[in-house]
Amino acid sequence: MNDNELMLRAKKAREKAYVPYSKFQVGAALLTKSGKVYEGCNIENAAYPVSLCAERVAIFKAISDGETAFDQLAVVADTERPVPPCGSCRQVMSEFFDKGMLIHTGNLKDDRKTITMEELLPFSFNSSDLSHK
């Protein structure tokens, strides 16, 4: 699957978003190394902190299915610039994605920006920071 197809899957996932409060629909499509695609959309809640972003929905669906190796992620929203993942999503992504994994960001006007996980969240907190010496 190429990045264009992955972006189209993210756009389609966006249409399923549950966003009665913000009206801000986001879709994500995560390609695993095994070739499976996991889609996610943002899901809001009246208690905003318990809402979940599209990227994390896709990642958690994949992890709950036993997938642990990922190839690339696409995320799309109706924004002026290619939509960047939020800080919470970046931290979750850094837990599961290799530093060189490609993250394709886009909008509905087909503006795109592709960056690596390392560029998205340099100097990230990770499991090695938990080791006690």
Tab-separated table of C-alpha atoms in Angstrom:
chain	number	residue	atom	x	y	z
A	1	MET	CA	0.000	0.000	0.000
A	2	ASN	CA	1.392	3.409	-0.899
A	3	ASP	CA	1.019	6.655	1.013
A	4	ASN	CA	-1.751	7.928	-1.302
A	5	GLU	CA	-3.906	4.886	-0.531
A	6	LEU	CA	-3.176	5.249	3.171
A	7	MET	CA	-4.216	8.924	3.096
A	8	LEU	CA	-7.492	7.948	1.392
A	9	ARG	CA	-8.161	5.399	4.138
A	10	ALA	CA	-7.527	8.109	6.758
A	11	LYS	CA	-9.954	10.466	4.993
A	12	LYS	CA	-12.603	7.750	4.957
A	13	ALA	CA	-12.045	6.984	8.648
A	14	ARG	CA	-12.501	10.702	9.388
A	15	GLU	CA	-16.126	10.449	8.266
A	16	LYS	CA	-16.878	8.129	11.216
A	17	ALA	CA	-15.660	10.596	13.867
A	18	TYR	CA	-17.918	11.226	16.857
A	19	VAL	CA	-17.464	14.950	17.436
A	20	PRO	CA	-20.692	16.526	18.725
A	21	TYR	CA	-18.795	19.204	20.680
A	22	SER	CA	-15.868	20.386	18.560
A	23	LYS	CA	-17.184	19.316	15.125
A	24	PHE	CA	-13.477	18.696	14.324
A	25	GLN	CA	-13.248	15.359	12.501
A	26	VAL	CA	-9.898	13.569	12.315
A	27	GLY	CA	-9.115	10.265	10.657
A	28	ALA	CA	-6.064	8.040	10.841
A	29	ALA	CA	-4.896	4.933	9.035
A	30	LEU	CA	-2.056	2.819	10.410
A	31	LEU	CA	-0.247	0.330	8.174
A	32	THR	CA	1.372	-2.589	9.966
A	33	LYS	CA	4.448	-4.465	8.752
A	34	SER	CA	2.130	-7.436	8.121
A	35	GLY	CA	0.172	-5.316	5.621
A	36	LYS	CA	-2.978	-4.819	7.667
A	37	VAL	CA	-4.485	-1.323	7.953
A	38	TYR	CA	-6.113	-0.099	11.158
A	39	GLU	CA	-8.333	2.946	10.877
A	40	GLY	CA	-9.238	5.307	13.660
A	41	CYS	CA	-11.351	8.411	14.144
A	42	ASN	CA	-11.522	10.817	17.030
A	43	ILE	CA	-14.190	10.100	19.626
A	44	GLU	CA	-15.282	12.892	21.952
A	45	ASN	CA	-16.936	12.851	25.327
A	46	ALA	CA	-18.673	15.621	27.274
A	47	ALA	CA	-15.840	15.195	29.803
A	48	TYR	CA	-13.159	16.294	27.321
A	49	PRO	CA	-10.143	14.626	28.999
A	50	VAL	CA	-11.563	11.176	28.321
A	51	SER	CA	-11.901	11.798	24.587
A	52	LEU	CA	-9.594	9.899	22.262
A	53	CYS	CA	-7.755	11.048	19.136
A	54	ALA	CA	-7.889	9.184	15.831
A	55	GLU	CA	-4.217	8.248	15.913
A	56	ARG	CA	-4.494	6.603	19.324
A	57	VAL	CA	-7.691	4.765	18.328
A	58	ALA	CA	-5.870	3.222	15.337
A	59	ILE	CA	-2.788	2.353	17.408
A	60	PHE	CA	-4.786	0.817	20.258
A	61	LYS	CA	-6.915	-1.219	17.838
A	62	ALA	CA	-3.751	-2.631	16.265
A	63	ILE	CA	-2.095	-3.369	19.604
A	64	SER	CA	-5.261	-5.050	20.914
A	65	ASP	CA	-5.176	-7.305	17.826
A	66	GLY	CA	-1.598	-8.313	18.625
A	67	GLU	CA	0.137	-6.152	16.025
A	68	THR	CA	3.442	-4.724	17.249
A	69	ALA	CA	5.343	-3.799	14.083
A	70	PHE	CA	4.251	-0.721	12.163
A	71	ASP	CA	5.181	0.663	8.757
A	72	GLN	CA	3.542	4.097	8.374
A	73	LEU	CA	0.690	6.266	9.639
A	74	ALA	CA	-1.529	8.774	7.840
A	75	VAL	CA	-3.635	11.393	9.606
A	76	VAL	CA	-6.096	13.815	7.982
A	77	ALA	CA	-8.343	16.663	9.152
A	78	ASP	CA	-10.063	19.727	7.702
A	79	THR	CA	-7.279	22.170	8.555
A	80	GLU	CA	-5.364	24.914	6.757
A	81	ARG	CA	-2.054	23.044	7.036
A	82	PRO	CA	-1.420	19.292	7.195
A	83	VAL	CA	-2.768	18.344	10.617
A	84	PRO	CA	-0.091	17.611	13.223
A	85	PRO	CA	-0.718	14.975	15.900
A	86	CYS	CA	-1.249	16.357	19.411
A	87	GLY	CA	1.293	15.892	22.185
A	88	SER	CA	-0.514	12.930	23.754
A	89	CYS	CA	-0.593	11.125	20.410
A	90	ARG	CA	3.081	11.866	19.817
A	91	GLN	CA	4.005	10.271	23.134
A	92	VAL	CA	1.922	7.150	22.410
A	93	MET	CA	3.373	6.976	18.902
A	94	SER	CA	6.907	7.147	20.295
A	95	GLU	CA	6.135	4.106	22.456
A	96	PHE	CA	5.233	1.931	19.480
A	97	PHE	CA	6.878	3.415	16.371
A	98	ASP	CA	10.520	3.245	15.317
A	99	LYS	CA	12.283	6.599	15.079
A	100	GLY	CA	12.429	6.339	11.283
A	101	MET	CA	8.761	5.459	10.757
A	102	LEU	CA	6.992	7.768	8.323
A	103	ILE	CA	4.063	9.870	9.508
A	104	HIS	CA	1.986	11.344	6.672
A	105	THR	CA	-0.028	14.390	7.729
A	106	GLY	CA	-2.627	15.969	5.482
A	107	ASN	CA	-5.767	18.003	5.092
A	108	LEU	CA	-8.831	17.917	2.855
A	109	LYS	CA	-7.134	20.144	0.258
A	110	ASP	CA	-4.531	17.393	-0.226
A	111	ASP	CA	-1.734	19.452	1.317
A	112	ARG	CA	0.720	16.964	2.809
A	113	LYS	CA	3.771	16.794	4.983
A	114	THR	CA	5.634	13.568	5.648
A	115	ILE	CA	7.997	13.386	8.608
A	116	THR	CA	9.700	10.704	10.643
A	117	MET	CA	8.778	9.809	14.188
A	118	GLU	CA	12.104	11.289	15.332
A	119	GLU	CA	11.275	14.616	13.642
A	120	LEU	CA	7.795	14.580	15.141
A	121	LEU	CA	8.996	14.047	18.705
A	122	PRO	CA	12.747	14.468	19.141
A	123	PHE	CA	14.264	13.591	22.510
A	124	SER	CA	11.161	11.639	23.524
A	125	PHE	CA	10.605	10.061	26.916
A	126	ASN	CA	10.787	6.271	26.558
A	127	SER	CA	11.140	3.033	28.481
A	128	SER	CA	14.915	3.379	28.811
A	129	ASP	CA	14.261	6.471	30.944
A	130	LEU	CA	12.524	4.237	33.490
A	131	SER	CA	15.560	2.081	34.231
A	132	HIS	CA	17.074	2.673	37.651
A	133	LYS	CA	20.822	2.549	38.068
